[in-house]
Amino acid sequence: MCVAANEWDEVLVVLNIMNRRNLPQKLSTYRSAIRYCREVGNADASAEILRAMNRAKVIPEGSDVAEVVLTQCAERKWARGLAILKAAAYTAVGVERLRREKRVEGEDSLEGPTPVVPLMAYNAVMLALRPERQWKIALRLLESMRPPLPAALEGKLLQAHPVKDNAVALTGYTGHPRPNLTTFNSVLEILVMDKQMDQTFQLLLSMPDWNVLPSTHTYNLVIRACLLKRNWRRALTLLNTMEEQGVMPNLLTYNSVISACVKSDQSSKAMKLLKRMRDNGIDPDIVTYNAMMSAWAGSARWKDAINLLDQIRLEPGVEPDIITYTCAMRACARGKQTRKALTLLDTVREKGLILDVYVYTSVIDACAKGGMWERALELLDEMRAEGIMPNSITYGAAIAACGNGGEWERALQLLHQMRAKKMGMNIVTYNAAIVALARASRDKMKNIVKADHIKRYNEHVTAENSSLIDLIDESDNACQLWKKALDLLNKMKEDRIAPDVISYSAAINACGSGGRWKEAVQLIQTMKQGGPRVRPNKIAYTAAITACGRSGEWEEALRLYTDMKNAAVLPDRITYNAVLLALKNGNQYNKTIEIWDEMCGKLAKANPDLITTVTPTSQSIAPDIISLTEVLGTLDIHKHRDIIDQVMSEAVERDIILRSDSLDSVWEIDLSGMSFPVARGVLMYVMNRAHKAVSGGIEPEAQDISLITGVGKGQRNYGKALDNMKQNKNCEKGEDFMYPSILREVPFATTALREFVQECLIQDFKPPLQSTIPELSEGTVVIKRDILRKWFLEKE
């Protein structure tokens, strides 16, 4: 009656009264109470009833104990269930010992069922351990269930170590049941959940020692662990082992191995597995294809993504889902295929698939990389209108879109929106905003320098170029972007987000474009004082060197360059070019040639005054066309002819200009597309080359030289400008042409290459080389052979 009324306290009182009055208590009485406890989920009462049985000296059967354990596990009281199992095993060992003693004495063994708890109770405890990832306890419990020694082996042990006084040997007997495949799978699941790769693999290998053979599900569990750890080699090994042992892989097996390969950037092996599963008669599903598609989503291989999407559409019974299209959009974003990403978005809408934040984020990112900031903001508004809340990654992509489009104010507005919405600010979002400021600052700097060049050109200014800081209007808000970048760095620290190398490098770029080289250098010092995560790398150093170079601080730029190499940060070509820019702005031609020689891999001279020496932390970086432009822009063609000739010879030898695979010849040279300093150097080189070819007998006689320049259109009338500059007080009386110093100050962007080449032929050569422009080929400057012969004779 008490049990039926759910009065468990009364049940225990009645049992205690019966025990005190020595009234007989049957096992069936306790068993009924235990089963009712399980039905109503009363774990405390079932445990108390089990203790009451022990006080009444009523030995429970294993099935009774199992009922109690199952009740504990159902109520998430696995620790109590585990303790009950241990106590039951101890009891089972005692009962088994007593039975063996009876057999030794010739008496009948104890009657009744075995007290060993059924395996289902152990498996229930294993299952209860899984949510809390108690893998160590699970392994200990499993080890306690290790089977006893075989009878033959136990006999040998008894012979080697005899038991005295007829004591009963229980070698290896544990009182626990033997584990089965379900037991092992439960333990493996716990190990996989906690990413315990080594223990997972060891347990799988030990299963045959327990006479338990792994199943397909077992292997899938371990392969899942390989996927979580991105251990594609072990996953592939397990797949091969399955087939060798006759355990057939299923679709889940292949999907897991393919995903492991994809996440480890082993896309080629994933493609082979796709073919292999087909050969084994297993058709891929959308999960398989999405795993493959994610490989292309993480790279710029958008063509592969589109091709795979087309293949999925043709696959019977497989339909692309929203994940498929999202991955394809991400691949297009990485490949800067904005239009294709937008087309895929239209396709998703046409198919009626439910759009989510990941789709919009992928397309907004594609717009950011394609310079379509307005479309990115439209998509941001659209997703809000549809009730899809942007996350921090979405905002980061939108901020990057504004930054790439020069819309730094909109980028900051988005950042303020995030803060107002109390969204989780992260380093990606902040970095996107700082990069936006850096790019806007760079664009502003370019416009300032360009405007200064035009002004100097119109006013015929021939003095040295002004420092960048002198050109900046402090009242212009756009010129103060470096301050905003530094403010964002401080905001990051307030939000307990540690700036990384990207944060600092972008801020350094903003400072450099704003003419604030001191602030840029200070940021480098701050990075040096930070941990390994923020130590200056070559990007940060290069940005600081560029900042100093733009401001005319060539000495500080060289110091940073030296510090960089002393810190074992190897410079790359971009770094070298930044140093060359600083030296050009400082008119340091000797040091410029030294850097050029280092880039060309030449040994430094044993001179303590040299700014660089060959050290284990330096490397030779081959110069490119930018390096050549900076070097030639530093040298004076009238003072450094021999050096220019040497530099040009090395540039030709390295295929930087006048490439061996071009159509250029001794008598026809294509100058189109060259910067003015390079074109000027090439003129000097090709004229000397033509002279050597004729004087050395390589060419029989001089011919007309054709210099292909293209027509080009200057922003000003070059002829009129020359007439004005000839009348300038900087030109000597009676001089027909400009001095080289004046010619060097003409802004290159305001002059057509054709006219520049003609002036160089007159200014840079003695006797001057007169040229003509053919009526039917206005993009070519021609030097007649007669003029060449006179010039050759003069050189001799």
PDB file of C-alpha atoms in Angstrom, residues 189-395:
ATOM      1  CA  GLU A 189      32.244   8.194 -27.591  1.00  0.00           C
ATOM      2  CA  ILE A 190      33.366   9.836 -24.345  1.00  0.00           C
ATOM      3  CA  LEU A 191      36.980   9.971 -25.539  1.00  0.00           C
ATOM      4  CA  VAL A 192      35.951  11.450 -28.878  1.00  0.00           C
ATOM      5  CA  MET A 193      33.807  14.108 -27.221  1.00  0.00           C
ATOM      6  CA  ASP A 194      36.817  15.225 -25.184  1.00  0.00           C
ATOM      7  CA  LYS A 195      39.135  14.972 -28.224  1.00  0.00           C
ATOM      8  CA  GLN A 196      41.412  12.437 -26.514  1.00  0.00           C
ATOM      9  CA  MET A 197      43.004  11.255 -29.745  1.00  0.00           C
ATOM     10  CA  ASP A 198      45.780   9.038 -28.381  1.00  0.00           C
ATOM     11  CA  GLN A 199      43.587   7.223 -25.840  1.00  0.00           C
ATOM     12  CA  THR A 200      40.913   6.711 -28.508  1.00  0.00           C
ATOM     13  CA  PHE A 201      43.343   5.103 -30.903  1.00  0.00           C
ATOM     14  CA  GLN A 202      44.937   2.927 -28.196  1.00  0.00           C
ATOM     15  CA  LEU A 203      41.558   1.645 -27.015  1.00  0.00           C
ATOM     16  CA  LEU A 204      40.598   0.708 -30.574  1.00  0.00           C
ATOM     17  CA  LEU A 205      43.816  -1.244 -31.028  1.00  0.00           C
ATOM     18  CA  SER A 206      43.313  -3.073 -27.701  1.00  0.00           C
ATOM     19  CA  MET A 207      39.817  -4.350 -28.497  1.00  0.00           C
ATOM     20  CA  PRO A 208      41.003  -7.690 -30.037  1.00  0.00           C
ATOM     21  CA  ASP A 209      42.836  -8.423 -26.751  1.00  0.00           C
ATOM     22  CA  TRP A 210      39.415  -8.351 -25.081  1.00  0.00           C
ATOM     23  CA  ASN A 211      37.974 -10.655 -27.739  1.00  0.00           C
ATOM     24  CA  VAL A 212      35.779  -7.810 -28.969  1.00  0.00           C
ATOM     25  CA  LEU A 213      35.954  -6.954 -32.685  1.00  0.00           C
ATOM     26  CA  PRO A 214      35.359  -3.341 -33.798  1.00  0.00           C
ATOM     27  CA  SER A 215      32.351  -2.663 -35.987  1.00  0.00           C
ATOM     28  CA  THR A 216      31.801  -0.044 -38.670  1.00  0.00           C
ATOM     29  CA  HIS A 217      30.261   2.204 -36.003  1.00  0.00           C
ATOM     30  CA  THR A 218      33.349   1.739 -33.826  1.00  0.00           C
ATOM     31  CA  TYR A 219      35.682   2.810 -36.611  1.00  0.00           C
ATOM     32  CA  ASN A 220      33.433   5.740 -37.420  1.00  0.00           C
ATOM     33  CA  LEU A 221      33.752   6.959 -33.839  1.00  0.00           C
ATOM     34  CA  VAL A 222      37.562   6.926 -33.998  1.00  0.00           C
ATOM     35  CA  ILE A 223      37.619   8.494 -37.455  1.00  0.00           C
ATOM     36  CA  ARG A 224      35.409  11.205 -36.004  1.00  0.00           C
ATOM     37  CA  ALA A 225      38.147  11.906 -33.460  1.00  0.00           C
ATOM     38  CA  CYS A 226      40.638  12.179 -36.326  1.00  0.00           C
ATOM     39  CA  LEU A 227      38.330  14.705 -37.984  1.00  0.00           C
ATOM     40  CA  LEU A 228      38.131  16.828 -34.835  1.00  0.00           C
ATOM     41  CA  LYS A 229      41.926  16.821 -34.560  1.00  0.00           C
ATOM     42  CA  ARG A 230      42.390  17.286 -38.337  1.00  0.00           C
ATOM     43  CA  ASN A 231      44.541  14.176 -38.413  1.00  0.00           C
ATOM     44  CA  TRP A 232      43.824  13.111 -41.991  1.00  0.00           C
ATOM     45  CA  ARG A 233      46.679  10.590 -42.107  1.00  0.00           C
ATOM     46  CA  ARG A 234      45.316   8.528 -39.224  1.00  0.00           C
ATOM     47  CA  ALA A 235      41.770   8.783 -40.599  1.00  0.00           C
ATOM     48  CA  LEU A 236      42.947   7.434 -43.946  1.00  0.00           C
ATOM     49  CA  THR A 237      44.911   4.673 -42.195  1.00  0.00           C
ATOM     50  CA  LEU A 238      41.799   3.593 -40.295  1.00  0.00           C
ATOM     51  CA  LEU A 239      39.811   3.489 -43.519  1.00  0.00           C
ATOM     52  CA  ASN A 240      42.420   1.202 -45.052  1.00  0.00           C
ATOM     53  CA  THR A 241      42.476  -0.953 -41.907  1.00  0.00           C
ATOM     54  CA  MET A 242      38.713  -1.398 -42.034  1.00  0.00           C
ATOM     55  CA  GLU A 243      38.853  -2.738 -45.558  1.00  0.00           C
ATOM     56  CA  GLU A 244      41.773  -5.018 -44.729  1.00  0.00           C
ATOM     57  CA  GLN A 245      39.880  -6.534 -41.774  1.00  0.00           C
ATOM     58  CA  GLY A 246      36.685  -6.998 -43.753  1.00  0.00           C
ATOM     59  CA  VAL A 247      34.762  -4.252 -41.949  1.00  0.00           C
ATOM     60  CA  MET A 248      32.839  -2.427 -44.656  1.00  0.00           C
ATOM     61  CA  PRO A 249      32.980   1.382 -44.555  1.00  0.00           C
ATOM     62  CA  ASN A 250      29.678   3.160 -45.032  1.00  0.00           C
ATOM     63  CA  LEU A 251      28.685   6.600 -46.244  1.00  0.00           C
ATOM     64  CA  LEU A 252      29.403   8.155 -42.827  1.00  0.00           C
ATOM     65  CA  THR A 253      32.902   6.662 -42.877  1.00  0.00           C
ATOM     66  CA  TYR A 254      33.802   8.210 -46.202  1.00  0.00           C
ATOM     67  CA  ASN A 255      32.214  11.537 -45.327  1.00  0.00           C
ATOM     68  CA  SER A 256      34.280  11.757 -42.146  1.00  0.00           C
ATOM     69  CA  VAL A 257      37.560  10.844 -43.863  1.00  0.00           C
ATOM     70  CA  ILE A 258      36.863  13.286 -46.707  1.00  0.00           C
ATOM     71  CA  SER A 259      36.096  16.039 -44.193  1.00  0.00           C
ATOM     72  CA  ALA A 260      39.320  15.282 -42.314  1.00  0.00           C
ATOM     73  CA  CYS A 261      41.289  15.636 -45.545  1.00  0.00           C
ATOM     74  CA  VAL A 262      39.493  18.851 -46.511  1.00  0.00           C
ATOM     75  CA  LYS A 263      40.067  20.480 -43.118  1.00  0.00           C
ATOM     76  CA  SER A 264      43.777  19.633 -43.448  1.00  0.00           C
ATOM     77  CA  ASP A 265      44.041  21.207 -46.925  1.00  0.00           C
ATOM     78  CA  GLN A 266      44.350  17.808 -48.595  1.00  0.00           C
ATOM     79  CA  SER A 267      41.766  18.454 -51.295  1.00  0.00           C
ATOM     80  CA  SER A 268      43.478  16.195 -53.846  1.00  0.00           C
ATOM     81  CA  LYS A 269      43.190  13.213 -51.482  1.00  0.00           C
ATOM     82  CA  ALA A 270      39.572  14.115 -50.797  1.00  0.00           C
ATOM     83  CA  MET A 271      38.859  14.000 -54.536  1.00  0.00           C
ATOM     84  CA  LYS A 272      40.458  10.540 -54.754  1.00  0.00           C
ATOM     85  CA  LEU A 273      38.301   9.344 -51.863  1.00  0.00           C
ATOM     86  CA  LEU A 274      35.220  10.602 -53.689  1.00  0.00           C
ATOM     87  CA  LYS A 275      36.131   8.363 -56.634  1.00  0.00           C
ATOM     88  CA  ARG A 276      37.023   5.490 -54.303  1.00  0.00           C
ATOM     89  CA  MET A 277      33.664   5.497 -52.550  1.00  0.00           C
ATOM     90  CA  ARG A 278      31.906   5.426 -55.914  1.00  0.00           C
ATOM     91  CA  ASP A 279      34.071   2.484 -56.996  1.00  0.00           C
ATOM     92  CA  ASN A 280      32.986   0.673 -53.803  1.00  0.00           C
ATOM     93  CA  GLY A 281      29.340   1.176 -54.677  1.00  0.00           C
ATOM     94  CA  ILE A 282      28.625   3.967 -52.184  1.00  0.00           C
ATOM     95  CA  ASP A 283      26.873   6.985 -53.685  1.00  0.00           C
ATOM     96  CA  PRO A 284      27.865  10.366 -52.244  1.00  0.00           C
ATOM     97  CA  ASP A 285      25.167  12.473 -50.635  1.00  0.00           C
ATOM     98  CA  ILE A 286      24.905  16.208 -50.118  1.00  0.00           C
ATOM     99  CA  VAL A 287      27.033  15.939 -46.956  1.00  0.00           C
ATOM    100  CA  THR A 288      29.830  14.457 -49.067  1.00  0.00           C
ATOM    101  CA  TYR A 289      29.598  17.212 -51.635  1.00  0.00           C
ATOM    102  CA  ASN A 290      29.389  19.936 -48.996  1.00  0.00           C
ATOM    103  CA  ALA A 291      32.573  18.594 -47.450  1.00  0.00           C
ATOM    104  CA  MET A 292      34.242  18.857 -50.854  1.00  0.00           C
ATOM    105  CA  MET A 293      32.745  22.284 -51.447  1.00  0.00           C
ATOM    106  CA  SER A 294      34.151  23.535 -48.148  1.00  0.00           C
ATOM    107  CA  ALA A 295      37.628  22.779 -49.518  1.00  0.00           C
ATOM    108  CA  TRP A 296      37.079  25.303 -52.281  1.00  0.00           C
ATOM    109  CA  ALA A 297      35.327  27.721 -49.909  1.00  0.00           C
ATOM    110  CA  GLY A 298      38.526  28.101 -47.919  1.00  0.00           C
ATOM    111  CA  SER A 299      40.566  28.973 -50.992  1.00  0.00           C
ATOM    112  CA  ALA A 300      40.315  31.096 -54.099  1.00  0.00           C
ATOM    113  CA  ARG A 301      39.508  28.112 -56.343  1.00  0.00           C
ATOM    114  CA  TRP A 302      36.134  29.460 -57.357  1.00  0.00           C
ATOM    115  CA  LYS A 303      36.174  27.668 -60.709  1.00  0.00           C
ATOM    116  CA  ASP A 304      36.419  24.303 -58.934  1.00  0.00           C
ATOM    117  CA  ALA A 305      33.523  25.332 -56.687  1.00  0.00           C
ATOM    118  CA  ILE A 306      31.313  26.278 -59.637  1.00  0.00           C
ATOM    119  CA  ASN A 307      32.214  23.061 -61.487  1.00  0.00           C
ATOM    120  CA  LEU A 308      31.409  20.975 -58.405  1.00  0.00           C
ATOM    121  CA  LEU A 309      28.098  22.804 -58.022  1.00  0.00           C
ATOM    122  CA  ASP A 310      27.219  21.910 -61.616  1.00  0.00           C
ATOM    123  CA  GLN A 311      28.191  18.297 -60.914  1.00  0.00           C
ATOM    124  CA  ILE A 312      25.911  18.164 -57.855  1.00  0.00           C
ATOM    125  CA  ARG A 313      22.986  19.425 -59.909  1.00  0.00           C
ATOM    126  CA  LEU A 314      23.449  16.484 -62.287  1.00  0.00           C
ATOM    127  CA  GLU A 315      23.749  13.906 -59.494  1.00  0.00           C
ATOM    128  CA  PRO A 316      20.549  11.808 -59.208  1.00  0.00           C
ATOM    129  CA  GLY A 317      18.847  12.162 -55.845  1.00  0.00           C
ATOM    130  CA  VAL A 318      21.168  14.935 -54.640  1.00  0.00           C
ATOM    131  CA  GLU A 319      20.048  18.540 -54.455  1.00  0.00           C
ATOM    132  CA  PRO A 320      22.312  21.453 -53.440  1.00  0.00           C
ATOM    133  CA  ASP A 321      21.268  22.974 -50.130  1.00  0.00           C
ATOM    134  CA  ILE A 322      21.936  26.317 -48.510  1.00  0.00           C
ATOM    135  CA  ILE A 323      25.309  25.072 -47.201  1.00  0.00           C
ATOM    136  CA  THR A 324      26.381  24.133 -50.735  1.00  0.00           C
ATOM    137  CA  TYR A 325      25.586  27.558 -52.127  1.00  0.00           C
ATOM    138  CA  THR A 326      27.147  29.327 -49.152  1.00  0.00           C
ATOM    139  CA  CYS A 327      30.429  27.483 -49.678  1.00  0.00           C
ATOM    140  CA  ALA A 328      30.349  28.335 -53.384  1.00  0.00           C
ATOM    141  CA  MET A 329      29.785  32.011 -52.519  1.00  0.00           C
ATOM    142  CA  ARG A 330      32.706  31.950 -50.095  1.00  0.00           C
ATOM    143  CA  ALA A 331      34.935  30.515 -52.815  1.00  0.00           C
ATOM    144  CA  CYS A 332      33.833  33.261 -55.195  1.00  0.00           C
ATOM    145  CA  ALA A 333      34.536  35.845 -52.495  1.00  0.00           C
ATOM    146  CA  ARG A 334      38.054  34.508 -51.995  1.00  0.00           C
ATOM    147  CA  GLY A 335      38.575  34.563 -55.758  1.00  0.00           C
ATOM    148  CA  LYS A 336      37.218  38.143 -56.001  1.00  0.00           C
ATOM    149  CA  GLN A 337      34.382  36.971 -58.244  1.00  0.00           C
ATOM    150  CA  THR A 338      31.766  39.322 -56.848  1.00  0.00           C
ATOM    151  CA  ARG A 339      29.358  39.084 -59.770  1.00  0.00           C
ATOM    152  CA  LYS A 340      29.280  35.309 -59.600  1.00  0.00           C
ATOM    153  CA  ALA A 341      28.604  35.409 -55.858  1.00  0.00           C
ATOM    154  CA  LEU A 342      25.668  37.769 -56.459  1.00  0.00           C
ATOM    155  CA  THR A 343      24.377  35.471 -59.212  1.00  0.00           C
ATOM    156  CA  LEU A 344      24.479  32.538 -56.798  1.00  0.00           C
ATOM    157  CA  LEU A 345      22.479  34.611 -54.310  1.00  0.00           C
ATOM    158  CA  ASP A 346      19.814  35.155 -56.972  1.00  0.00           C
ATOM    159  CA  THR A 347      19.779  31.403 -57.652  1.00  0.00           C
ATOM    160  CA  VAL A 348      19.233  30.674 -53.957  1.00  0.00           C
ATOM    161  CA  ARG A 349      16.270  33.041 -53.915  1.00  0.00           C
ATOM    162  CA  GLU A 350      14.797  31.466 -57.049  1.00  0.00           C
ATOM    163  CA  LYS A 351      15.000  28.002 -55.477  1.00  0.00           C
ATOM    164  CA  GLY A 352      13.212  29.232 -52.382  1.00  0.00           C
ATOM    165  CA  LEU A 353      15.981  28.228 -49.999  1.00  0.00           C
ATOM    166  CA  ILE A 354      15.909  29.916 -46.618  1.00  0.00           C
ATOM    167  CA  LEU A 355      18.575  32.604 -46.417  1.00  0.00           C
ATOM    168  CA  ASP A 356      20.626  32.863 -43.242  1.00  0.00           C
ATOM    169  CA  VAL A 357      23.354  35.039 -41.797  1.00  0.00           C
ATOM    170  CA  TYR A 358      26.082  32.892 -43.364  1.00  0.00           C
ATOM    171  CA  VAL A 359      24.763  33.441 -46.891  1.00  0.00           C
ATOM    172  CA  TYR A 360      24.563  37.195 -46.472  1.00  0.00           C
ATOM    173  CA  THR A 361      27.965  37.357 -44.795  1.00  0.00           C
ATOM    174  CA  SER A 362      29.560  35.454 -47.683  1.00  0.00           C
ATOM    175  CA  VAL A 363      28.053  37.745 -50.314  1.00  0.00           C
ATOM    176  CA  ILE A 364      28.884  40.914 -48.365  1.00  0.00           C
ATOM    177  CA  ASP A 365      32.465  39.630 -48.117  1.00  0.00           C
ATOM    178  CA  ALA A 366      32.471  39.115 -51.894  1.00  0.00           C
ATOM    179  CA  CYS A 367      31.272  42.705 -52.341  1.00  0.00           C
ATOM    180  CA  ALA A 368      34.039  43.882 -50.005  1.00  0.00           C
ATOM    181  CA  LYS A 369      36.698  42.159 -52.069  1.00  0.00           C
ATOM    182  CA  GLY A 370      35.155  43.425 -55.306  1.00  0.00           C
ATOM    183  CA  GLY A 371      35.036  47.067 -54.254  1.00  0.00           C
ATOM    184  CA  MET A 372      31.201  47.157 -54.218  1.00  0.00           C
ATOM    185  CA  TRP A 373      30.690  48.864 -50.886  1.00  0.00           C
ATOM    186  CA  GLU A 374      27.263  50.273 -51.777  1.00  0.00           C
ATOM    187  CA  ARG A 375      25.930  46.820 -52.653  1.00  0.00           C
ATOM    188  CA  ALA A 376      27.406  45.459 -49.434  1.00  0.00           C
ATOM    189  CA  LEU A 377      25.474  48.015 -47.374  1.00  0.00           C
ATOM    190  CA  GLU A 378      22.316  47.279 -49.354  1.00  0.00           C
ATOM    191  CA  LEU A 379      22.638  43.607 -48.466  1.00  0.00           C
ATOM    192  CA  LEU A 380      23.203  44.528 -44.825  1.00  0.00           C
ATOM    193  CA  ASP A 381      19.969  46.547 -44.786  1.00  0.00           C
ATOM    194  CA  GLU A 382      18.165  43.786 -46.668  1.00  0.00           C
ATOM    195  CA  MET A 383      19.045  41.069 -44.183  1.00  0.00           C
ATOM    196  CA  ARG A 384      17.916  43.256 -41.299  1.00  0.00           C
ATOM    197  CA  ALA A 385      14.599  43.868 -43.059  1.00  0.00           C
ATOM    198  CA  GLU A 386      14.134  40.106 -43.406  1.00  0.00           C
ATOM    199  CA  GLY A 387      14.694  39.610 -39.688  1.00  0.00           C
ATOM    200  CA  ILE A 388      18.171  38.107 -40.047  1.00  0.00           C
ATOM    201  CA  MET A 389      20.455  39.672 -37.486  1.00  0.00           C
ATOM    202  CA  PRO A 390      24.012  40.374 -38.684  1.00  0.00           C
ATOM    203  CA  ASN A 391      26.765  38.955 -36.498  1.00  0.00           C
ATOM    204  CA  SER A 392      30.193  40.392 -35.816  1.00  0.00           C
ATOM    205  CA  ILE A 393      31.642  38.656 -38.889  1.00  0.00           C
ATOM    206  CA  THR A 394      28.953  40.231 -41.069  1.00  0.00           C
ATOM    207  CA  TYR A 395      29.740  43.668 -39.700  1.00  0.00           C
TER     208      TYR A 395
END
